Structure formats: structure tokens, C-alpha cells
N, CA, C and O atoms as a GROMACS GRO file, in nm:
protein
  488
    1SER      N    1  -6.223   1.909  10.299
    1SER     CA    2  -6.260   1.810  10.398
    1SER      C    3  -6.171   1.686  10.384
    1SER      O    4  -6.098   1.672  10.286
    2VAL      N    5  -6.178   1.600  10.482
    2VAL     CA    6  -6.095   1.479  10.486
    2VAL      C    7  -6.132   1.385  10.372
    2VAL      O    8  -6.044   1.324  10.311
    3GLU      N    9  -6.260   1.372  10.342
    3GLU     CA   10  -6.304   1.283  10.235
    3GLU      C   11  -6.252   1.330  10.100
    3GLU      O   12  -6.207   1.250  10.019
    4LYS      N   13  -6.259   1.460  10.076
    4LYS     CA   14  -6.212   1.516   9.950
    4LYS      C   15  -6.061   1.493   9.934
    4LYS      O   16  -6.014   1.459   9.825
    5GLU      N   17  -5.987   1.513  10.042
    5GLU     CA   18  -5.842   1.490  10.042
    5GLU      C   19  -5.812   1.343  10.012
    5GLU      O   20  -5.724   1.312   9.932
    6SER      N   21  -5.884   1.255  10.077
    6SER     CA   22  -5.864   1.112  10.058
    6SER      C   23  -5.894   1.071   9.914
    6SER      O   24  -5.821   0.989   9.856
    7LEU      N   25  -5.999   1.127   9.856
    7LEU     CA   26  -6.033   1.096   9.717
    7LEU      C   27  -5.923   1.146   9.621
    7LEU      O   28  -5.888   1.076   9.526
    8ALA      N   29  -5.870   1.265   9.646
    8ALA     CA   30  -5.764   1.320   9.560
    8ALA      C   31  -5.639   1.233   9.565
    8ALA      O   32  -5.577   1.206   9.463
    9VAL      N   33  -5.603   1.189   9.685
    9VAL     CA   34  -5.484   1.104   9.701
    9VAL      C   35  -5.505   0.970   9.632
    9VAL      O   36  -5.417   0.922   9.561
   10THR      N   37  -5.622   0.910   9.654
   10THR     CA   38  -5.652   0.780   9.592
   10THR      C   39  -5.656   0.792   9.441
   10THR      O   40  -5.601   0.707   9.370
   11PHE      N   41  -5.722   0.896   9.390
   11PHE     CA   42  -5.731   0.918   9.245
   11PHE      C   43  -5.592   0.930   9.184
   11PHE      O   44  -5.558   0.861   9.088
   12MET      N   45  -5.512   1.020   9.240
   12MET     CA   46  -5.380   1.044   9.183
   12MET      C   47  -5.294   0.919   9.189
   12MET      O   48  -5.230   0.883   9.090
   13SER      N   49  -5.292   0.854   9.301
   13SER     CA   50  -5.208   0.736   9.318
   13SER      C   51  -5.247   0.625   9.219
   13SER      O   52  -5.161   0.568   9.153
   14SER      N   53  -5.376   0.594   9.211
   14SER     CA   54  -5.418   0.485   9.121
   14SER      C   55  -5.398   0.522   8.975
   14SER      O   56  -5.355   0.438   8.895
   15GLU      N   57  -5.430   0.646   8.938
   15GLU     CA   58  -5.412   0.688   8.798
   15GLU      C   59  -5.264   0.692   8.760
   15GLU      O   60  -5.227   0.652   8.650
   16MET      N   61  -5.181   0.742   8.850
   16MET     CA   62  -5.037   0.747   8.821
   16MET      C   63  -4.980   0.606   8.806
   16MET      O   64  -4.901   0.580   8.715
   17ARG      N   65  -5.020   0.516   8.894
   17ARG     CA   66  -4.973   0.376   8.883
   17ARG      C   67  -5.012   0.318   8.747
   17ARG      O   68  -4.931   0.256   8.678
   18HIS      N   69  -5.138   0.340   8.710
   18HIS     CA   70  -5.189   0.288   8.583
   18HIS      C   71  -5.111   0.345   8.464
   18HIS      O   72  -5.068   0.271   8.375
   19GLN      N   73  -5.092   0.477   8.463
   19GLN     CA   74  -5.022   0.541   8.351
   19GLN      C   75  -4.874   0.502   8.347
   19GLN      O   76  -4.818   0.483   8.239
   20LEU      N   77  -4.812   0.492   8.463
   20LEU     CA   78  -4.671   0.450   8.467
   20LEU      C   79  -4.655   0.311   8.406
   20LEU      O   80  -4.562   0.287   8.328
   21MET      N   81  -4.745   0.221   8.441
   21MET     CA   82  -4.738   0.086   8.387
   21MET      C   83  -4.762   0.086   8.236
   21MET      O   84  -4.696   0.013   8.162
   22LYS      N   85  -4.857   0.170   8.189
   22LYS     CA   86  -4.881   0.180   8.045
   22LYS      C   87  -4.758   0.231   7.971
   22LYS      O   88  -4.735   0.195   7.856
   23LEU      N   89  -4.680   0.316   8.038
   23LEU     CA   90  -4.559   0.372   7.977
   23LEU      C   91  -4.436   0.283   7.998
   23LEU      O   92  -4.325   0.320   7.960
   24GLY      N   93  -4.458   0.166   8.061
   24GLY     CA   94  -4.348   0.072   8.079
   24GLY      C   95  -4.267   0.092   8.206
   24GLY      O   96  -4.158   0.036   8.219
   25TRP      N   97  -4.318   0.169   8.301
   25TRP     CA   98  -4.249   0.193   8.427
   25TRP      C   99  -4.317   0.115   8.538
   25TRP      O  100  -4.439   0.098   8.536
   26SER      N  101  -4.239   0.068   8.633
   26SER     CA  102  -4.296  -0.001   8.748
   26SER      C  103  -4.304   0.094   8.866
   26SER      O  104  -4.201   0.149   8.907
   27PRO      N  105  -4.423   0.115   8.922
   27PRO     CA  106  -4.437   0.202   9.039
   27PRO      C  107  -4.364   0.148   9.161
   27PRO      O  108  -4.342   0.220   9.259
   28GLU      N  109  -4.326   0.021   9.156
   28GLU     CA  110  -4.255  -0.039   9.270
   28GLU      C  111  -4.107  -0.002   9.269
   28GLU      O  112  -4.039  -0.016   9.371
   29GLN      N  113  -4.057   0.044   9.156
   29GLN     CA  114  -3.917   0.084   9.145
   29GLN      C  115  -3.904   0.233   9.176
   29GLN      O  116  -3.990   0.311   9.138
   30PRO      N  117  -3.795   0.272   9.245
   30PRO     CA  118  -3.774   0.415   9.268
   30PRO      C  119  -3.762   0.491   9.136
   30PRO      O  120  -3.713   0.437   9.036
   31ILE      N  121  -3.807   0.615   9.136
   31ILE     CA  122  -3.804   0.698   9.015
   31ILE      C  123  -3.698   0.806   9.035
   31ILE      O  124  -3.702   0.883   9.131
   32SER      N  125  -3.602   0.811   8.942
   32SER     CA  126  -3.496   0.913   8.950
   32SER      C  127  -3.550   1.046   8.898
   32SER      O  128  -3.656   1.053   8.836
   33LYS      N  129  -3.474   1.152   8.924
   33LYS     CA  130  -3.516   1.285   8.878
   33LYS      C  131  -3.523   1.288   8.726
   33LYS      O  132  -3.619   1.342   8.670
   34SER      N  133  -3.423   1.233   8.658
   34SER     CA  134  -3.424   1.236   8.511
   34SER      C  135  -3.539   1.154   8.454
   34SER      O  136  -3.599   1.192   8.354
   35GLU      N  137  -3.571   1.041   8.518
   35GLU     CA  138  -3.686   0.961   8.474
   35GLU      C  139  -3.816   1.039   8.493
   35GLU      O  140  -3.902   1.040   8.406
   36PHE      N  141  -3.828   1.104   8.607
   36PHE     CA  142  -3.951   1.179   8.632
   36PHE      C  143  -3.963   1.298   8.538
   36PHE      O  144  -4.073   1.333   8.497
   37GLN      N  145  -3.850   1.360   8.504
   37GLN     CA  146  -3.853   1.471   8.408
   37GLN      C  147  -3.908   1.425   8.274
   37GLN      O  148  -3.983   1.498   8.209
   38ARG      N  149  -3.872   1.304   8.234
   38ARG     CA  150  -3.925   1.249   8.108
   38ARG      C  151  -4.073   1.214   8.122
   38ARG      O  152  -4.151   1.232   8.028
   39LEU      N  153  -4.112   1.162   8.238
   39LEU     CA  154  -4.250   1.119   8.258
   39LEU      C  155  -4.346   1.236   8.271
   39LEU      O  156  -4.458   1.231   8.219
   40VAL      N  157  -4.305   1.342   8.340
   40VAL     CA  158  -4.397   1.452   8.370
   40VAL      C  159  -4.443   1.525   8.244
   40VAL      O  160  -4.546   1.592   8.247
   41VAL      N  161  -4.369   1.515   8.136
   41VAL     CA  162  -4.411   1.581   8.012
   41VAL      C  163  -4.503   1.493   7.927
   41VAL      O  164  -4.554   1.537   7.825
   42GLU      N  165  -4.522   1.370   7.970
   42GLU     CA  166  -4.619   1.283   7.903
   42GLU      C  167  -4.758   1.338   7.932
   42GLU      O  168  -4.793   1.362   8.048
   43ARG      N  169  -4.838   1.357   7.830
   43ARG     CA  170  -4.970   1.419   7.845
   43ARG      C  171  -5.056   1.354   7.953
   43ARG      O  172  -5.113   1.426   8.035
   44PRO      N  173  -5.070   1.220   7.956
   44PRO     CA  174  -5.156   1.160   8.060
   44PRO      C  175  -5.106   1.189   8.202
   44PRO      O  176  -5.186   1.212   8.293
   45ILE      N  177  -4.975   1.187   8.221
   45ILE     CA  178  -4.918   1.214   8.353
   45ILE      C  179  -4.943   1.360   8.391
   45ILE      O  180  -4.984   1.388   8.504
   46ALA      N  181  -4.917   1.451   8.299
   46ALA     CA  182  -4.939   1.593   8.325
   46ALA      C  183  -5.086   1.621   8.357
   46ALA      O  184  -5.116   1.704   8.443
   47ARG      N  185  -5.177   1.554   8.289
   47ARG     CA  186  -5.320   1.574   8.316
   47ARG      C  187  -5.358   1.530   8.456
   47ARG      O  188  -5.436   1.597   8.524
   48ILE      N  189  -5.305   1.417   8.500
   48ILE     CA  190  -5.334   1.367   8.634
   48ILE      C  191  -5.284   1.467   8.738
   48ILE      O  192  -5.356   1.502   8.832
   49ILE      N  193  -5.162   1.512   8.720
   49ILE     CA  194  -5.102   1.607   8.814
   49ILE      C  195  -5.183   1.737   8.818
   49ILE      O  196  -5.210   1.791   8.924
   50HIS      N  197  -5.221   1.784   8.701
   50HIS     CA  198  -5.301   1.907   8.693
   50HIS      C  199  -5.439   1.888   8.756
   50HIS      O  200  -5.492   1.980   8.818
   51ALA      N  201  -5.497   1.769   8.740
   51ALA     CA  202  -5.631   1.741   8.791
   51ALA      C  203  -5.640   1.750   8.944
   51ALA      O  204  -5.746   1.779   8.998
   52VAL      N  205  -5.529   1.727   9.013
   52VAL     CA  206  -5.531   1.736   9.160
   52VAL      C  207  -5.488   1.875   9.208
   52VAL      O  208  -5.471   1.896   9.328
   53GLY      N  209  -5.471   1.969   9.114
   53GLY     CA  210  -5.444   2.107   9.153
   53GLY      C  211  -5.298   2.146   9.161
   53GLY      O  212  -5.264   2.246   9.225
   54VAL      N  213  -5.211   2.069   9.096
   54VAL     CA  214  -5.068   2.102   9.095
   54VAL      C  215  -5.033   2.163   8.960
   54VAL      O  216  -5.068   2.109   8.855
   55ASP      N  217  -4.963   2.275   8.964
   55ASP     CA  218  -4.915   2.340   8.842
   55ASP      C  219  -4.794   2.261   8.794
   55ASP      O  220  -4.690   2.257   8.861
   56VAL      N  221  -4.806   2.198   8.678
   56VAL     CA  222  -4.700   2.112   8.624
   56VAL      C  223  -4.571   2.191   8.600
   56VAL      O  224  -4.462   2.140   8.621
   57TYR      N  225  -4.585   2.315   8.555
   57TYR     CA  226  -4.467   2.399   8.532
   57TYR      C  227  -4.393   2.424   8.664
   57TYR      O  228  -4.270   2.412   8.669
   58VAL      N  229  -4.466   2.457   8.769
   58VAL     CA  230  -4.403   2.480   8.900
   58VAL      C  231  -4.339   2.350   8.950
   58VAL      O  232  -4.229   2.353   9.006
   59LEU      N  233  -4.406   2.238   8.930
   59LEU     CA  234  -4.350   2.109   8.970
   59LEU      C  235  -4.215   2.086   8.901
   59LEU      O  236  -4.119   2.045   8.965
   60CYS      N  237  -4.210   2.113   8.771
   60CYS     CA  238  -4.084   2.095   8.696
   60CYS      C  239  -3.975   2.188   8.750
   60CYS      O  240  -3.858   2.149   8.757
   61GLU      N  241  -4.013   2.309   8.788
   61GLU     CA  242  -3.916   2.404   8.845
   61GLU      C  243  -3.866   2.359   8.982
   61GLU      O  244  -3.755   2.394   9.022
   62MET      N  245  -3.947   2.283   9.054
   62MET     CA  246  -3.913   2.241   9.190
   62MET      C  247  -3.842   2.105   9.196
   62MET      O  248  -3.806   2.060   9.304
   63LEU      N  249  -3.822   2.039   9.082
   63LEU     CA  250  -3.766   1.904   9.084
   63LEU      C  251  -3.629   1.897   9.150
   63LEU      O  252  -3.599   1.800   9.220
   64ASP      N  253  -3.545   1.998   9.129
   64ASP     CA  254  -3.413   1.996   9.192
   64ASP      C  255  -3.427   1.991   9.344
   64ASP      O  256  -3.357   1.915   9.411
   65LEU      N  257  -3.515   2.072   9.396
   65LEU     CA  258  -3.536   2.076   9.541
   65LEU      C  259  -3.602   1.947   9.591
   65LEU      O  260  -3.565   1.895   9.696
   66ILE      N  261  -3.698   1.897   9.516
   66ILE     CA  262  -3.769   1.774   9.555
   66ILE      C  263  -3.673   1.655   9.562
   66ILE      O  264  -3.681   1.574   9.654
   67PHE      N  265  -3.583   1.646   9.466
   67PHE     CA  266  -3.492   1.532   9.458
   67PHE      C  267  -3.357   1.556   9.526
   67PHE      O  268  -3.273   1.466   9.528
   68GLU      N  269  -3.334   1.676   9.582
   68GLU     CA  270  -3.206   1.709   9.643
   68GLU      C  271  -3.166   1.611   9.751
   68GLU      O  272  -3.054   1.560   9.750
   69GLU      N  273  -3.255   1.583   9.844
   69GLU     CA  274  -3.224   1.493   9.954
   69GLU      C  275  -3.198   1.352   9.905
   69GLU      O  276  -3.107   1.285   9.955
   70VAL      N  277  -3.275   1.306   9.809
   70VAL     CA  278  -3.258   1.171   9.752
   70VAL      C  279  -3.120   1.159   9.689
   70VAL      O  280  -3.050   1.060   9.711
   71GLU      N  281  -3.081   1.259   9.610
   71GLU     CA  282  -2.951   1.256   9.544
   71GLU      C  283  -2.837   1.267   9.644
   71GLU      O  284  -2.736   1.198   9.630
   72ARG      N  285  -2.853   1.353   9.744
   72ARG     CA  286  -2.748   1.372   9.844
   72ARG      C  287  -2.723   1.244   9.923
   72ARG      O  288  -2.610   1.216   9.962
   73GLU      N  289  -2.828   1.168   9.948
   73GLU     CA  290  -2.814   1.044  10.023
   73GLU      C  291  -2.770   0.927   9.935
   73GLU      O  292  -2.753   0.815   9.984
   74GLY      N  293  -2.752   0.953   9.806
   74GLY     CA  294  -2.704   0.850   9.715
   74GLY      C  295  -2.808   0.745   9.678
   74GLY      O  296  -2.773   0.636   9.632
   75MET      N  297  -2.934   0.776   9.699
   75MET     CA  298  -3.040   0.682   9.663
   75MET      C  299  -3.056   0.679   9.511
   75MET      O  300  -3.026   0.778   9.444
   76LEU      N  301  -3.101   0.567   9.458
   76LEU     CA  302  -3.119   0.552   9.315
   76LEU      C  303  -3.238   0.631   9.262
   76LEU      O  304  -3.244   0.662   9.143
   77GLY      N  305  -3.331   0.662   9.348
   77GLY     CA  306  -3.450   0.735   9.308
   77GLY      C  307  -3.542   0.751   9.427
   77GLY      O  308  -3.509   0.714   9.540
   78MET      N  309  -3.658   0.809   9.400
   78MET     CA  310  -3.756   0.833   9.504
   78MET      C  311  -3.865   0.728   9.497
   78MET      O  312  -3.919   0.701   9.389
   79PRO      N  313  -3.899   0.667   9.610
   79PRO     CA  314  -4.009   0.571   9.610
   79PRO      C  315  -4.139   0.638   9.565
   79PRO      O  316  -4.161   0.757   9.587
   80PHE      N  317  -4.224   0.560   9.501
   80PHE     CA  318  -4.350   0.610   9.445
   80PHE      C  319  -4.432   0.689   9.548
   80PHE      O  320  -4.476   0.800   9.519
   81ASN      N  321  -4.452   0.632   9.667
   81ASN     CA  322  -4.536   0.699   9.768
   81ASN      C  323  -4.476   0.833   9.811
   81ASN      O  324  -4.550   0.929   9.831
   82MET      N  325  -4.347   0.839   9.824
   82MET     CA  326  -4.280   0.963   9.862
   82MET      C  327  -4.295   1.068   9.752
   82MET      O  328  -4.316   1.186   9.780
   83LEU      N  329  -4.285   1.024   9.627
   83LEU     CA  330  -4.302   1.115   9.514
   83LEU      C  331  -4.444   1.169   9.510
   83LEU      O  332  -4.465   1.288   9.486
   84MET      N  333  -4.543   1.082   9.532
   84MET     CA  334  -4.682   1.126   9.533
   84MET      C  335  -4.705   1.229   9.645
   84MET      O  336  -4.773   1.329   9.624
   85ASP      N  337  -4.649   1.203   9.762
   85ASP     CA  338  -4.663   1.299   9.874
   85ASP      C  339  -4.602   1.434   9.838
   85ASP      O  340  -4.661   1.538   9.867
   86ASN      N  341  -4.485   1.431   9.775
   86ASN     CA  342  -4.419   1.556   9.736
   86ASN      C  343  -4.502   1.632   9.631
   86ASN      O  344  -4.514   1.754   9.638
   87ILE      N  345  -4.557   1.559   9.536
   87ILE     CA  346  -4.639   1.624   9.432
   87ILE      C  347  -4.763   1.685   9.496
   87ILE      O  348  -4.796   1.801   9.469
   88LEU      N  349  -4.832   1.608   9.579
   88LEU     CA  350  -4.955   1.657   9.642
   88LEU      C  351  -4.929   1.776   9.734
   88LEU      O  352  -5.017   1.860   9.753
   89SER      N  353  -4.810   1.785   9.790
   89SER     CA  354  -4.780   1.898   9.878
   89SER      C  355  -4.766   2.029   9.800
   89SER      O  356  -4.766   2.136   9.859
   90LEU      N  357  -4.755   2.020   9.667
   90LEU     CA  358  -4.741   2.140   9.583
   90LEU      C  359  -4.874   2.192   9.530
   90LEU      O  360  -4.876   2.284   9.448
   91ARG      N  361  -4.984   2.135   9.575
   91ARG     CA  362  -5.114   2.184   9.529
   91ARG      C  363  -5.134   2.328   9.572
   91ARG      O  364  -5.098   2.367   9.683
   92GLY      N  365  -5.192   2.406   9.483
   92GLY     CA  366  -5.215   2.547   9.510
   92GLY      C  367  -5.306   2.573   9.628
   92GLY      O  368  -5.300   2.680   9.689
   93SER      N  369  -5.391   2.475   9.662
   93SER     CA  370  -5.484   2.494   9.772
   93SER      C  371  -5.420   2.466   9.908
   93SER      O  372  -5.481   2.492  10.011
   94ASN      N  373  -5.298   2.413   9.908
   94ASN     CA  374  -5.230   2.382  10.034
   94ASN      C  375  -5.161   2.506  10.089
   94ASN      O  376  -5.074   2.563  10.022
   95PRO      N  377  -5.197   2.547  10.209
   95PRO     CA  378  -5.125   2.660  10.268
   95PRO      C  379  -4.987   2.613  10.316
   95PRO      O  380  -4.971   2.499  10.359
   96ALA      N  381  -4.889   2.700  10.307
   96ALA     CA  382  -4.756   2.667  10.357
   96ALA      C  383  -4.761   2.657  10.508
   96ALA      O  384  -4.824   2.739  10.576
   97LYS      N  385  -4.696   2.555  10.560
   97LYS     CA  386  -4.691   2.535  10.704
   97LYS      C  387  -4.550   2.564  10.752
   97LYS      O  388  -4.457   2.572  10.671
   98VAL      N  389  -4.534   2.580  10.881
   98VAL     CA  390  -4.403   2.608  10.938
   98VAL      C  391  -4.304   2.498  10.900
   98VAL      O  392  -4.190   2.527  10.867
   99LYS      N  393  -4.348   2.371  10.905
   99LYS     CA  394  -4.258   2.261  10.871
   99LYS      C  395  -4.212   2.270  10.725
   99LYS      O  396  -4.099   2.232  10.694
  100ASP      N  397  -4.298   2.319  10.636
  100ASP     CA  398  -4.258   2.336  10.496
  100ASP      C  399  -4.150   2.442  10.483
  100ASP      O  400  -4.052   2.424  10.410
  101CYS      N  401  -4.167   2.552  10.554
  101CYS     CA  402  -4.067   2.659  10.551
  101CYS      C  403  -3.935   2.611  10.611
  101CYS      O  404  -3.828   2.641  10.558
  102LEU      N  405  -3.943   2.537  10.722
  102LEU     CA  406  -3.822   2.485  10.784
  102LEU      C  407  -3.750   2.386  10.693
  102LEU      O  408  -3.628   2.388  10.683
  103ARG      N  409  -3.826   2.301  10.626
  103ARG     CA  410  -3.766   2.205  10.532
  103ARG      C  411  -3.696   2.278  10.418
  103ARG      O  412  -3.585   2.242  10.380
  104GLN      N  413  -3.762   2.379  10.365
  104GLN     CA  414  -3.701   2.456  10.256
  104GLN      C  415  -3.576   2.529  10.304
  104GLN      O  416  -3.475   2.532  10.234
  105PHE      N  417  -3.583   2.588  10.423
  105PHE     CA  418  -3.467   2.657  10.479
  105PHE      C  419  -3.351   2.559  10.498
  105PHE      O  420  -3.237   2.592  10.466
  106LYS      N  421  -3.381   2.440  10.549
  106LYS     CA  422  -3.278   2.338  10.570
  106LYS      C  423  -3.212   2.300  10.438
  106LYS      O  424  -3.090   2.289  10.429
  107MET      N  425  -3.294   2.280  10.334
  107MET     CA  426  -3.240   2.242  10.204
  107MET      C  427  -3.153   2.354  10.146
  107MET      O  428  -3.047   2.327  10.090
  108PHE      N  429  -3.197   2.479  10.157
  108PHE     CA  430  -3.117   2.591  10.108
  108PHE      C  431  -2.985   2.599  10.182
  108PHE      O  432  -2.880   2.624  10.122
  109LYS      N  433  -2.990   2.578  10.311
  109LYS     CA  434  -2.868   2.583  10.393
  109LYS      C  435  -2.770   2.474  10.349
  109LYS      O  436  -2.651   2.500  10.337
  110ILE      N  437  -2.820   2.355  10.326
  110ILE     CA  438  -2.734   2.244  10.282
  110ILE      C  439  -2.675   2.274  10.144
  110ILE      O  440  -2.556   2.252  10.122
  111ILE      N  441  -2.757   2.324  10.053
  111ILE     CA  442  -2.710   2.355   9.918
  111ILE      C  443  -2.604   2.464   9.923
  111ILE      O  444  -2.500   2.453   9.858
  112LEU      N  445  -2.630   2.569   9.999
  112LEU     CA  446  -2.531   2.678  10.011
  112LEU      C  447  -2.400   2.629  10.072
  112LEU      O  448  -2.293   2.667  10.027
  113HIS      N  449  -2.409   2.544  10.173
  113HIS     CA  450  -2.288   2.489  10.235
  113HIS      C  451  -2.209   2.406  10.135
  113HIS      O  452  -2.087   2.419  10.126
  114GLU      N  453  -2.278   2.320  10.061
  114GLU     CA  454  -2.209   2.236   9.962
  114GLU      C  455  -2.145   2.321   9.853
  114GLU      O  456  -2.032   2.294   9.812
  115ARG      N  457  -2.215   2.425   9.806
  115ARG     CA  458  -2.159   2.513   9.704
  115ARG      C  459  -2.038   2.589   9.757
  115ARG      O  460  -1.940   2.606   9.686
  116HIS      N  461  -2.046   2.634   9.882
  116HIS     CA  462  -1.934   2.705   9.944
  116HIS      C  463  -1.813   2.613   9.953
  116HIS      O  464  -1.701   2.654   9.921
  117GLU      N  465  -1.835   2.490   9.997
  117GLU     CA  466  -1.725   2.392  10.006
  117GLU      C  467  -1.661   2.369   9.869
  117GLU      O  468  -1.539   2.363   9.857
  118ASN      N  469  -1.744   2.357   9.766
  118ASN     CA  470  -1.692   2.336   9.630
  118ASN      C  471  -1.610   2.455   9.583
  118ASN      O  472  -1.507   2.438   9.518
  119LEU      N  473  -1.656   2.575   9.615
  119LEU     CA  474  -1.581   2.696   9.575
  119LEU      C  475  -1.448   2.706   9.649
  119LEU      O  476  -1.348   2.748   9.592
  120MET      N  477  -1.447   2.667   9.774
  120MET     CA  478  -1.324   2.672   9.853
  120MET      C  479  -1.221   2.572   9.803
  120MET      O  480  -1.101   2.596   9.813
  121LYS      N  481  -1.268   2.459   9.749
  121LYS     CA  482  -1.179   2.356   9.696
  121LYS      C  483  -1.115   2.398   9.564
  121LYS      O  484  -1.004   2.356   9.533
  122SER      N  485  -1.185   2.481   9.486
  122SER     CA  486  -1.132   2.517   9.354
  122SER      C  487  -1.036   2.630   9.357
  122SER      O  488  -0.984   2.670   9.253
   0.00000   0.00000   0.00000
């Protein structure tokens, strides 16, 4: 239901903000992939992510894809709200939607094109 979804988002966002600050990170600053890799293995952070139904192992496996667009655009990191949205979209209870498949297809296409270009240059 909508209320349950709203509670999960509010819980995760407030708990993540609190834990990030306890670990010396500012939620107002963008988080890079390497920073998030270090943070996600922190027990309190992993517990919060797991509590909203996200498999932390799968999240770690998906970090390259999650941060691909941010890195390609030369951004210093991902804004907190965008990161929370990406994490919540990986919940096991979320069915895949057409837009999710299209986004993944687009990212694979971009990655393959970039790799092909790199191979042609070498």
C-alpha cells in the first residue's frame, strides 16, 4: 500500500542520514561509488538496507550499473536522494517495469558502445 511504501522510504532516508552523519559523512554531499562501497559494508548501513528488503550482496553487484551514468557524466558522486531511490528500486518486492528494462538496455548499449570504441582505438 501507499502508506507502507511511504513509511519504508521515510525510515530508510532518516536512518541512512543518521548513520552517515555518525560515520562522518554528510548526506548533503554527493556520494561516489568508492565511498558508497566503503559505507555499504558498515554493519548499521547494511542493516538499514536489508530492513527495507534490499539484498546487500545484489546491491554491491549492481554498483557499477547504478553509478555508470554518474561517472559517464563526470559528476563527483550521486546525490543522497537519487542514491536512496536507486537502492529502494532494488527491493525484492518491486516488480520490474518496462522503464526499468529500457533503462538497463540503454545502459548496456552505452557500455558496449564505449567498450567497442576503446577496442577499436587499441
